[in-house]
Amino acid sequence: MTTIGSRIRSLKEELPSGIRLVAVSKFHPADDIRAAYDAGQRIFGENRVQELVEKQALLPPDTEWHFIGSLQRNKVKFIVPFIACIHSLDSERLMIEIEKQAAQIDRVIPCLIELHVAQEESKSGFLPDECRRFLREGVWRNCPHIRISGVMGMATFTSDETQIRKEFRLLKSLFEEFKNDFFAEDPSFKELSMGMSDDYRIAAEEGSTMLRIGSLIFGPRI
Ligand SMILES: *Cc1c(COP(=O)(O)O)cnc(C)c1O
């Protein structure tokens, strides 16, 4: 068993069933992804289109690819044919482009709305009020090739656990609010994508359904 394989196994043993693991393989070679695949991992997260397209060609067809980074509209067309979930829906313009490309090949793409809850300016995503307005305006209702399946967010990069927990609680409460106000009749709206290598235990305690873990599995990104 490889190191990567054993890290996958021990994470899976630790996590409650019902939480899915997205192995974030960005910057790591296809061989490392294969080692994780051979240990039973099927969901992988990438944040660059070109890198993702190259790796996707090298892994078995039942590998599930999730896009987790900031997505440029002119690159949407390259991932739409195979992507299983886009975690980073952060504007109406991006949504319209995904809808257009997905309609052309008649695929429905699960997407998570990215929310900005951290203290850092650099992080992307809708602010809570922007997201309320986006949902109220309802352009998404005319996008039959997009399935809004939940929300994604990142906590502030800090060692202050209280701060991190507070941000995950905010994400969870926004998820509940949107579920109630806009998706009460829609069972697809169920994912709360939060938690990375340094904060996944807190995220799991606060109700995450998808953890996005990179360096803990694959080692540091060089
Ligand atoms: C890189 C990245 C991760 C994984 O980060 P680690 O700290 O290596 O676990 C998770 N989510 C997003 C959006 C990322 O860009």
PDB file of N, CA and C in Angstrom, residues 152-221:
ATOM      1  N   MET A 152     -20.681  26.062  -1.314  1.00  0.00           N
ATOM      2  CA  MET A 152     -19.288  25.774  -0.964  1.00  0.00           C
ATOM      3  C   MET A 152     -18.671  27.015  -0.334  1.00  0.00           C
ATOM      4  N   GLY A 153     -17.765  26.805   0.607  1.00  0.00           N
ATOM      5  CA  GLY A 153     -17.065  27.949   1.161  1.00  0.00           C
ATOM      6  C   GLY A 153     -15.767  27.547   1.827  1.00  0.00           C
ATOM      7  N   MET A 154     -14.962  28.559   2.087  1.00  0.00           N
ATOM      8  CA  MET A 154     -13.674  28.367   2.759  1.00  0.00           C
ATOM      9  C   MET A 154     -13.612  29.254   3.986  1.00  0.00           C
ATOM     10  N   ALA A 155     -13.030  28.708   5.048  1.00  0.00           N
ATOM     11  CA  ALA A 155     -12.827  29.518   6.246  1.00  0.00           C
ATOM     12  C   ALA A 155     -11.547  30.334   6.091  1.00  0.00           C
ATOM     13  N   THR A 156     -11.419  31.341   6.916  1.00  0.00           N
ATOM     14  CA  THR A 156     -10.198  32.139   6.956  1.00  0.00           C
ATOM     15  C   THR A 156      -8.998  31.248   7.268  1.00  0.00           C
ATOM     16  N   PHE A 157      -7.865  31.548   6.648  1.00  0.00           N
ATOM     17  CA  PHE A 157      -6.630  30.825   6.950  1.00  0.00           C
ATOM     18  C   PHE A 157      -6.072  31.354   8.263  1.00  0.00           C
ATOM     19  N   THR A 158      -6.374  30.657   9.345  1.00  0.00           N
ATOM     20  CA  THR A 158      -5.980  31.105  10.675  1.00  0.00           C
ATOM     21  C   THR A 158      -5.886  29.900  11.590  1.00  0.00           C
ATOM     22  N   SER A 159      -5.164  30.058  12.700  1.00  0.00           N
ATOM     23  CA  SER A 159      -5.129  28.950  13.664  1.00  0.00           C
ATOM     24  C   SER A 159      -6.218  29.130  14.729  1.00  0.00           C
ATOM     25  N   ASP A 160      -6.993  30.195  14.603  1.00  0.00           N
ATOM     26  CA  ASP A 160      -8.051  30.487  15.576  1.00  0.00           C
ATOM     27  C   ASP A 160      -9.281  29.614  15.301  1.00  0.00           C
ATOM     28  N   GLU A 161      -9.403  28.539  16.065  1.00  0.00           N
ATOM     29  CA  GLU A 161     -10.484  27.570  15.827  1.00  0.00           C
ATOM     30  C   GLU A 161     -11.870  28.169  16.015  1.00  0.00           C
ATOM     31  N   THR A 162     -11.971  29.112  16.935  1.00  0.00           N
ATOM     32  CA  THR A 162     -13.268  29.754  17.176  1.00  0.00           C
ATOM     33  C   THR A 162     -13.732  30.496  15.932  1.00  0.00           C
ATOM     34  N   GLN A 163     -12.793  31.181  15.310  1.00  0.00           N
ATOM     35  CA  GLN A 163     -13.083  31.924  14.084  1.00  0.00           C
ATOM     36  C   GLN A 163     -13.529  30.969  12.967  1.00  0.00           C
ATOM     37  N   ILE A 164     -12.770  29.897  12.790  1.00  0.00           N
ATOM     38  CA  ILE A 164     -13.092  28.922  11.733  1.00  0.00           C
ATOM     39  C   ILE A 164     -14.478  28.329  11.962  1.00  0.00           C
ATOM     40  N   ARG A 165     -14.734  27.954  13.209  1.00  0.00           N
ATOM     41  CA  ARG A 165     -16.033  27.339  13.535  1.00  0.00           C
ATOM     42  C   ARG A 165     -17.182  28.312  13.264  1.00  0.00           C
ATOM     43  N   LYS A 166     -16.959  29.562  13.629  1.00  0.00           N
ATOM     44  CA  LYS A 166     -17.971  30.589  13.403  1.00  0.00           C
ATOM     45  C   LYS A 166     -18.289  30.717  11.912  1.00  0.00           C
ATOM     46  N   GLU A 167     -17.255  30.662  11.071  1.00  0.00           N
ATOM     47  CA  GLU A 167     -17.476  30.795   9.626  1.00  0.00           C
ATOM     48  C   GLU A 167     -18.183  29.565   9.047  1.00  0.00           C
ATOM     49  N   PHE A 168     -17.829  28.386   9.532  1.00  0.00           N
ATOM     50  CA  PHE A 168     -18.532  27.183   9.073  1.00  0.00           C
ATOM     51  C   PHE A 168     -19.996  27.201   9.517  1.00  0.00           C
ATOM     52  N   ARG A 169     -20.236  27.726  10.723  1.00  0.00           N
ATOM     53  CA  ARG A 169     -21.640  27.836  11.181  1.00  0.00           C
ATOM     54  C   ARG A 169     -22.425  28.801  10.314  1.00  0.00           C
ATOM     55  N   LEU A 170     -21.764  29.886   9.913  1.00  0.00           N
ATOM     56  CA  LEU A 170     -22.426  30.839   9.025  1.00  0.00           C
ATOM     57  C   LEU A 170     -22.767  30.180   7.682  1.00  0.00           C
ATOM     58  N   LEU A 171     -21.813  29.423   7.152  1.00  0.00           N
ATOM     59  CA  LEU A 171     -22.074  28.712   5.886  1.00  0.00           C
ATOM     60  C   LEU A 171     -23.257  27.767   6.020  1.00  0.00           C
ATOM     61  N   LYS A 172     -23.253  27.021   7.097  1.00  0.00           N
ATOM     62  CA  LYS A 172     -24.345  26.068   7.327  1.00  0.00           C
ATOM     63  C   LYS A 172     -25.687  26.800   7.449  1.00  0.00           C
ATOM     64  N   SER A 173     -25.697  27.940   8.135  1.00  0.00           N
ATOM     65  CA  SER A 173     -26.967  28.642   8.316  1.00  0.00           C
ATOM     66  C   SER A 173     -27.435  29.261   6.985  1.00  0.00           C
ATOM     67  N   LEU A 174     -26.505  29.696   6.147  1.00  0.00           N
ATOM     68  CA  LEU A 174     -26.890  30.193   4.820  1.00  0.00           C
ATOM     69  C   LEU A 174     -27.435  29.054   3.968  1.00  0.00           C
ATOM     70  N   PHE A 175     -26.775  27.902   4.062  1.00  0.00           N
ATOM     71  CA  PHE A 175     -27.276  26.717   3.350  1.00  0.00           C
ATOM     72  C   PHE A 175     -28.730  26.433   3.752  1.00  0.00           C
ATOM     73  N   GLU A 176     -29.004  26.456   5.053  1.00  0.00           N
ATOM     74  CA  GLU A 176     -30.362  26.173   5.548  1.00  0.00           C
ATOM     75  C   GLU A 176     -31.356  27.234   5.067  1.00  0.00           C
ATOM     76  N   GLU A 177     -30.913  28.474   5.123  1.00  0.00           N
ATOM     77  CA  GLU A 177     -31.782  29.573   4.683  1.00  0.00           C
ATOM     78  C   GLU A 177     -32.152  29.417   3.210  1.00  0.00           C
ATOM     79  N   PHE A 178     -31.156  29.164   2.365  1.00  0.00           N
ATOM     80  CA  PHE A 178     -31.424  29.049   0.924  1.00  0.00           C
ATOM     81  C   PHE A 178     -32.277  27.819   0.635  1.00  0.00           C
ATOM     82  N   LYS A 179     -31.983  26.755   1.370  1.00  0.00           N
ATOM     83  CA  LYS A 179     -32.782  25.540   1.219  1.00  0.00           C
ATOM     84  C   LYS A 179     -34.265  25.858   1.484  1.00  0.00           C
ATOM     85  N   ASN A 180     -34.509  26.523   2.597  1.00  0.00           N
ATOM     86  CA  ASN A 180     -35.872  26.896   2.978  1.00  0.00           C
ATOM     87  C   ASN A 180     -36.545  27.829   1.996  1.00  0.00           C
ATOM     88  N   ASP A 181     -35.787  28.877   1.593  1.00  0.00           N
ATOM     89  CA  ASP A 181     -36.406  29.947   0.821  1.00  0.00           C
ATOM     90  C   ASP A 181     -36.518  29.623  -0.667  1.00  0.00           C
ATOM     91  N   PHE A 182     -35.616  28.784  -1.175  1.00  0.00           N
ATOM     92  CA  PHE A 182     -35.583  28.601  -2.637  1.00  0.00           C
ATOM     93  C   PHE A 182     -35.602  27.152  -3.104  1.00  0.00           C
ATOM     94  N   PHE A 183     -35.205  26.221  -2.243  1.00  0.00           N
ATOM     95  CA  PHE A 183     -35.031  24.843  -2.718  1.00  0.00           C
ATOM     96  C   PHE A 183     -35.781  23.831  -1.856  1.00  0.00           C
ATOM     97  N   ALA A 184     -36.810  24.290  -1.173  1.00  0.00           N
ATOM     98  CA  ALA A 184     -37.526  23.409  -0.251  1.00  0.00           C
ATOM     99  C   ALA A 184     -38.061  22.161  -0.957  1.00  0.00           C
ATOM    100  N   GLU A 185     -38.434  22.340  -2.249  1.00  0.00           N
ATOM    101  CA  GLU A 185     -39.018  21.208  -2.987  1.00  0.00           C
ATOM    102  C   GLU A 185     -37.970  20.459  -3.805  1.00  0.00           C
ATOM    103  N   ASP A 186     -36.700  20.810  -3.628  1.00  0.00           N
ATOM    104  CA  ASP A 186     -35.662  20.265  -4.513  1.00  0.00           C
ATOM    105  C   ASP A 186     -34.652  19.414  -3.741  1.00  0.00           C
ATOM    106  N   PRO A 187     -34.795  18.103  -3.808  1.00  0.00           N
ATOM    107  CA  PRO A 187     -33.896  17.225  -3.047  1.00  0.00           C
ATOM    108  C   PRO A 187     -32.445  17.291  -3.520  1.00  0.00           C
ATOM    109  N   SER A 188     -32.184  17.862  -4.709  1.00  0.00           N
ATOM    110  CA  SER A 188     -30.785  17.955  -5.170  1.00  0.00           C
ATOM    111  C   SER A 188     -29.989  18.989  -4.384  1.00  0.00           C
ATOM    112  N   PHE A 189     -30.686  19.946  -3.787  1.00  0.00           N
ATOM    113  CA  PHE A 189     -29.961  20.975  -3.021  1.00  0.00           C
ATOM    114  C   PHE A 189     -29.642  20.387  -1.650  1.00  0.00           C
ATOM    115  N   LYS A 190     -28.468  19.747  -1.529  1.00  0.00           N
ATOM    116  CA  LYS A 190     -28.169  19.020  -0.296  1.00  0.00           C
ATOM    117  C   LYS A 190     -26.706  19.081   0.121  1.00  0.00           C
ATOM    118  N   GLU A 191     -25.845  19.705  -0.693  1.00  0.00           N
ATOM    119  CA  GLU A 191     -24.416  19.627  -0.396  1.00  0.00           C
ATOM    120  C   GLU A 191     -23.888  20.888   0.294  1.00  0.00           C
ATOM    121  N   LEU A 192     -23.093  20.643   1.322  1.00  0.00           N
ATOM    122  CA  LEU A 192     -22.401  21.705   2.032  1.00  0.00           C
ATOM    123  C   LEU A 192     -20.919  21.355   1.946  1.00  0.00           C
ATOM    124  N   SER A 193     -20.240  21.967   0.954  1.00  0.00           N
ATOM    125  CA  SER A 193     -18.841  21.653   0.685  1.00  0.00           C
ATOM    126  C   SER A 193     -17.969  22.584   1.512  1.00  0.00           C
ATOM    127  N   MET A 194     -17.453  22.065   2.617  1.00  0.00           N
ATOM    128  CA  MET A 194     -16.549  22.872   3.444  1.00  0.00           C
ATOM    129  C   MET A 194     -15.603  21.962   4.199  1.00  0.00           C
ATOM    130  N   GLY A 195     -14.380  22.444   4.442  1.00  0.00           N
ATOM    131  CA  GLY A 195     -13.375  21.682   5.164  1.00  0.00           C
ATOM    132  C   GLY A 195     -12.223  21.287   4.261  1.00  0.00           C
ATOM    133  N   MET A 196     -10.991  21.656   4.692  1.00  0.00           N
ATOM    134  CA  MET A 196      -9.766  21.345   3.959  1.00  0.00           C
ATOM    135  C   MET A 196      -8.814  20.648   4.929  1.00  0.00           C
ATOM    136  N   SER A 197      -7.563  20.426   4.510  1.00  0.00           N
ATOM    137  CA  SER A 197      -6.638  19.639   5.342  1.00  0.00           C
ATOM    138  C   SER A 197      -6.554  20.139   6.793  1.00  0.00           C
ATOM    139  N   ASP A 198      -6.497  21.455   6.964  1.00  0.00           N
ATOM    140  CA  ASP A 198      -6.251  21.984   8.297  1.00  0.00           C
ATOM    141  C   ASP A 198      -7.506  22.150   9.158  1.00  0.00           C
ATOM    142  N   ASP A 199      -8.664  22.093   8.520  1.00  0.00           N
ATOM    143  CA  ASP A 199      -9.866  22.375   9.314  1.00  0.00           C
ATOM    144  C   ASP A 199     -10.996  21.363   9.079  1.00  0.00           C
ATOM    145  N   TYR A 200     -10.658  20.205   8.507  1.00  0.00           N
ATOM    146  CA  TYR A 200     -11.739  19.288   8.116  1.00  0.00           C
ATOM    147  C   TYR A 200     -12.485  18.705   9.312  1.00  0.00           C
ATOM    148  N   ARG A 201     -11.800  18.566  10.463  1.00  0.00           N
ATOM    149  CA  ARG A 201     -12.501  17.993  11.628  1.00  0.00           C
ATOM    150  C   ARG A 201     -13.591  18.954  12.115  1.00  0.00           C
ATOM    151  N   ILE A 202     -13.248  20.240  12.144  1.00  0.00           N
ATOM    152  CA  ILE A 202     -14.235  21.242  12.559  1.00  0.00           C
ATOM    153  C   ILE A 202     -15.391  21.260  11.551  1.00  0.00           C
ATOM    154  N   ALA A 203     -15.046  21.223  10.262  1.00  0.00           N
ATOM    155  CA  ALA A 203     -16.087  21.247   9.219  1.00  0.00           C
ATOM    156  C   ALA A 203     -17.025  20.045   9.356  1.00  0.00           C
ATOM    157  N   ALA A 204     -16.453  18.886   9.625  1.00  0.00           N
ATOM    158  CA  ALA A 204     -17.278  17.679   9.779  1.00  0.00           C
ATOM    159  C   ALA A 204     -18.225  17.844  10.970  1.00  0.00           C
ATOM    160  N   GLU A 205     -17.715  18.382  12.062  1.00  0.00           N
ATOM    161  CA  GLU A 205     -18.576  18.611  13.239  1.00  0.00           C
ATOM    162  C   GLU A 205     -19.683  19.609  12.954  1.00  0.00           C
ATOM    163  N   GLU A 206     -19.416  20.546  12.042  1.00  0.00           N
ATOM    164  CA  GLU A 206     -20.391  21.608  11.770  1.00  0.00           C
ATOM    165  C   GLU A 206     -21.313  21.283  10.598  1.00  0.00           C
ATOM    166  N   GLY A 207     -21.278  20.040  10.132  1.00  0.00           N
ATOM    167  CA  GLY A 207     -22.292  19.622   9.168  1.00  0.00           C
ATOM    168  C   GLY A 207     -21.863  19.529   7.717  1.00  0.00           C
ATOM    169  N   SER A 208     -20.570  19.540   7.455  1.00  0.00           N
ATOM    170  CA  SER A 208     -20.109  19.394   6.072  1.00  0.00           C
ATOM    171  C   SER A 208     -20.611  18.079   5.465  1.00  0.00           C
ATOM    172  N   THR A 209     -20.914  18.114   4.162  1.00  0.00           N
ATOM    173  CA  THR A 209     -21.232  16.864   3.451  1.00  0.00           C
ATOM    174  C   THR A 209     -20.123  16.492   2.469  1.00  0.00           C
ATOM    175  N   MET A 210     -19.228  17.447   2.180  1.00  0.00           N
ATOM    176  CA  MET A 210     -18.106  17.179   1.273  1.00  0.00           C
ATOM    177  C   MET A 210     -16.871  17.877   1.792  1.00  0.00           C
ATOM    178  N   LEU A 211     -15.827  17.091   2.058  1.00  0.00           N
ATOM    179  CA  LEU A 211     -14.553  17.668   2.463  1.00  0.00           C
ATOM    180  C   LEU A 211     -13.635  17.695   1.252  1.00  0.00           C
ATOM    181  N   ARG A 212     -12.908  18.794   1.100  1.00  0.00           N
ATOM    182  CA  ARG A 212     -11.959  18.914  -0.020  1.00  0.00           C
ATOM    183  C   ARG A 212     -10.553  18.887   0.562  1.00  0.00           C
ATOM    184  N   ILE A 213      -9.925  17.727   0.499  1.00  0.00           N
ATOM    185  CA  ILE A 213      -8.646  17.562   1.196  1.00  0.00           C
ATOM    186  C   ILE A 213      -7.522  17.261   0.209  1.00  0.00           C
ATOM    187  N   GLY A 214      -6.485  18.111   0.244  1.00  0.00           N
ATOM    188  CA  GLY A 214      -5.360  17.961  -0.664  1.00  0.00           C
ATOM    189  C   GLY A 214      -4.082  17.522   0.031  1.00  0.00           C
ATOM    190  N   SER A 215      -3.404  18.474   0.665  1.00  0.00           N
ATOM    191  CA  SER A 215      -2.057  18.196   1.170  1.00  0.00           C
ATOM    192  C   SER A 215      -1.993  17.064   2.201  1.00  0.00           C
ATOM    193  N   LEU A 216      -3.049  16.882   2.935  1.00  0.00           N
ATOM    194  CA  LEU A 216      -3.054  15.791   3.912  1.00  0.00           C
ATOM    195  C   LEU A 216      -2.959  14.426   3.216  1.00  0.00           C
ATOM    196  N   ILE A 217      -3.444  14.345   1.997  1.00  0.00           N
ATOM    197  CA  ILE A 217      -3.401  13.081   1.245  1.00  0.00           C
ATOM    198  C   ILE A 217      -2.143  13.005   0.379  1.00  0.00           C
ATOM    199  N   PHE A 218      -1.905  14.071  -0.383  1.00  0.00           N
ATOM    200  CA  PHE A 218      -0.867  14.016  -1.410  1.00  0.00           C
ATOM    201  C   PHE A 218       0.466  14.640  -0.979  1.00  0.00           C
ATOM    202  N   GLY A 219       0.502  15.232   0.210  1.00  0.00           N
ATOM    203  CA  GLY A 219       1.709  15.928   0.638  1.00  0.00           C
ATOM    204  C   GLY A 219       1.685  17.365   0.162  1.00  0.00           C
ATOM    205  N   PRO A 220       2.725  18.121   0.525  1.00  0.00           N
ATOM    206  CA  PRO A 220       2.741  19.548   0.166  1.00  0.00           C
ATOM    207  C   PRO A 220       2.789  19.743  -1.349  1.00  0.00           C
ATOM    208  N   ARG A 221       2.170  20.849  -1.804  1.00  0.00           N
ATOM    209  CA  ARG A 221       2.232  21.206  -3.227  1.00  0.00           C
ATOM    210  C   ARG A 221       3.492  22.024  -3.451  1.00  0.00           C
TER     211      ARG A 221
END
